Amino acid sequence: MIPILDSKRQYAKIGAEVEKAVCEVLRSGSYILGPNVKALESELAKYIGCNYTVALNSGTDALHLALRALDIGKGDEVITTAFTFVATTESIEIVGATPVFCDINPDTFNIDADKIESLITPHTKAIMPVHLYGQPCEMDKIMDIAKRHNLYVIEDCCQAIGAEYKGQKVGTFGDIGCYSFYPTKNLGGMGDGGLITVNSENLKNRIVALRNHGGAIRYHHDEIGVNSRLDEIQAAILRVKLNYIDEWNKSRREHAATYNKLFSECSDIVTPKELHDTYCVYHQYTVKIPNRDNIHKMLQEAGIGAMLYYPIPLHMQKVHAHLGYKMGDLPITEKNTECVISLPMFPELTIEEQKTVASTLIECIEKSKALA
Ligand SMILES: *Cc1c(COP(=O)(O)O)cnc(C)c1O
């Protein structure tokens, strides 16, 4: 059995350090918005390269509060992708705004920057690009469109901590960047967590208030906020793990290069492409294959933990049915949804395991061709 992700292997390496950090919090008596959250916020601002970060309860809250902080709500449109996790568009609906779906680039799986402009209306307030699978979007083009049309940009970086576009980390191009520390992410806590990156002090202050019931001063509430504070325990764990993130991302990239080589002879497998001058962090290693559903089943039977991210594009989800999209509206998104499959990818994955994954996948493709 080769799982898509094995968190226990990571814990085996850093468990002692994590346990020490957690015990210190337990003994400290300070469990909410204490010294670890403060330190994590400044360490991550330095790491990502922005003026401020605000630690939150989840990536979903980061997206939601980003929209709130920019006063995006009822009657406003946000241009984004349907080829992502539902939290991206859920946050847009939570604030009462309308997601407008833009098709994707077939090579990068990310929003097709060349198709954004035709979707802009007088109601458009923001563009929400998602750096899917750890691959940066074309931020030059997106920022250029945003500037010309006076739109906000909120980057969904939940899968892309450490990823760079032209030497600059994602989450620092737009007005706000949103990160998740869900346990399976490249920098994952042992529970939920999220973060906002921001350069504007005013926006930072607004998000700090929204995170804690809408008031900057205790028991003075200026607007309706939420409870989205990150726990000290999670912050302490994340501070330990932050020391390893570059090493882990480097391993993921090496594994991606190894997979690419192992698949280079098999013309049925389309391996992921990287944009020029980007640093992808391979949250997922996702290939395109024929007969995907059959082969997915065969891989599962063979003990390979392959997954489909995501099996239904968001414009076809029941939750967004009221938007009125139909099959055929986003042809490239739909086509990719049918043929993508994500293979085991985590820093501790071994070369032997990668060889097994590769040979099993190639075998399954041959078998399914013989059956057809
Ligand atoms: C994980 C993820 C989120 C949500 O993060 P949570 O911390 O689980 O709330 C949002 N967008 C994308 C693209 C994600 O992968």
PDB file of C-alpha atoms and ligand atoms in Angstrom, residues 57-63 84-88 130-133 156-159 178-182 184-185 192-194 283 310, ligand 1:
ATOM      1  CA  ASN A  57      -8.791  29.245  12.190  1.00  0.00           C
ATOM      2  CA  SER A  58      -8.754  27.939   8.599  1.00  0.00           C
ATOM      3  CA  GLY A  59      -8.041  28.718   4.981  1.00  0.00           C
ATOM      4  CA  THR A  60     -11.762  29.007   4.424  1.00  0.00           C
ATOM      5  CA  ASP A  61     -11.948  31.762   7.041  1.00  0.00           C
ATOM      6  CA  ALA A  62      -8.969  33.462   5.410  1.00  0.00           C
ATOM      7  CA  LEU A  63     -10.860  33.644   2.092  1.00  0.00           C
ATOM      8  CA  THR A  84     -10.529  24.136  -7.245  1.00  0.00           C
ATOM      9  CA  PHE A  85     -11.719  23.066  -3.823  1.00  0.00           C
ATOM     10  CA  VAL A  86     -15.188  24.330  -2.943  1.00  0.00           C
ATOM     11  CA  ALA A  87     -13.908  26.592  -0.141  1.00  0.00           C
ATOM     12  CA  THR A  88     -12.753  29.112  -2.755  1.00  0.00           C
ATOM     13  CA  VAL A 130      -6.007  29.801  -7.037  1.00  0.00           C
ATOM     14  CA  HIS A 131      -2.431  28.498  -7.147  1.00  0.00           C
ATOM     15  CA  LEU A 132      -3.667  24.957  -7.602  1.00  0.00           C
ATOM     16  CA  TYR A 133      -1.514  21.925  -6.755  1.00  0.00           C
ATOM     17  CA  ASP A 156      -5.915  31.481  -2.792  1.00  0.00           C
ATOM     18  CA  CYS A 157      -2.511  30.119  -1.745  1.00  0.00           C
ATOM     19  CA  CYS A 158      -3.910  27.250   0.329  1.00  0.00           C
ATOM     20  CA  GLN A 159      -1.994  24.664  -1.730  1.00  0.00           C
ATOM     21  CA  CYS A 178      -4.964  33.261   1.894  1.00  0.00           C
ATOM     22  CA  TYR A 179      -3.238  30.193   3.305  1.00  0.00           C
ATOM     23  CA  SER A 180      -4.426  26.982   4.958  1.00  0.00           C
ATOM     24  CA  PHE A 181      -2.678  24.855   7.581  1.00  0.00           C
ATOM     25  CA  TYR A 182      -5.047  21.911   7.194  1.00  0.00           C
ATOM     26  CA  THR A 184      -2.567  17.605   4.501  1.00  0.00           C
ATOM     27  CA  LYS A 185      -1.219  20.929   3.180  1.00  0.00           C
ATOM     28  CA  ASP A 192      -7.273  23.385  11.465  1.00  0.00           C
ATOM     29  CA  GLY A 193      -5.512  26.663  10.816  1.00  0.00           C
ATOM     30  CA  GLY A 194      -5.197  29.439   8.270  1.00  0.00           C
ATOM     31  CA  HIS A 283       1.101  20.020  -3.205  1.00  0.00           C
ATOM     32  CA  TYR A 310     -11.581  17.306  -8.052  1.00  0.00           C
TER      33      TYR A 310
HETATM   34  C1  LIG B   1      -7.566  23.526   1.585  1.00  0.00           C
HETATM   35  C2  LIG B   1      -8.042  24.572   0.686  1.00  0.00           C
HETATM   36  C3  LIG B   1      -8.890  25.596   1.131  1.00  0.00           C
HETATM   37  C4  LIG B   1      -9.513  25.634   2.497  1.00  0.00           C
HETATM   38  O1  LIG B   1      -8.644  25.548   3.563  1.00  0.00           O
HETATM   39  P1  LIG B   1      -9.184  25.018   4.972  1.00  0.00           P
HETATM   40  O2  LIG B   1      -8.055  25.333   5.893  1.00  0.00           O
HETATM   41  O3  LIG B   1      -9.427  23.554   4.825  1.00  0.00           O
HETATM   42  O4  LIG B   1     -10.410  25.759   5.314  1.00  0.00           O
HETATM   43  C5  LIG B   1      -9.234  26.603   0.235  1.00  0.00           C
HETATM   44  N1  LIG B   1      -8.793  26.583  -1.033  1.00  0.00           N
HETATM   45  C6  LIG B   1      -7.996  25.609  -1.496  1.00  0.00           C
HETATM   46  C7  LIG B   1      -7.533  25.655  -2.912  1.00  0.00           C
HETATM   47  C8  LIG B   1      -7.609  24.560  -0.665  1.00  0.00           C
HETATM   48  O5  LIG B   1      -6.846  23.575  -1.145  1.00  0.00           O
END
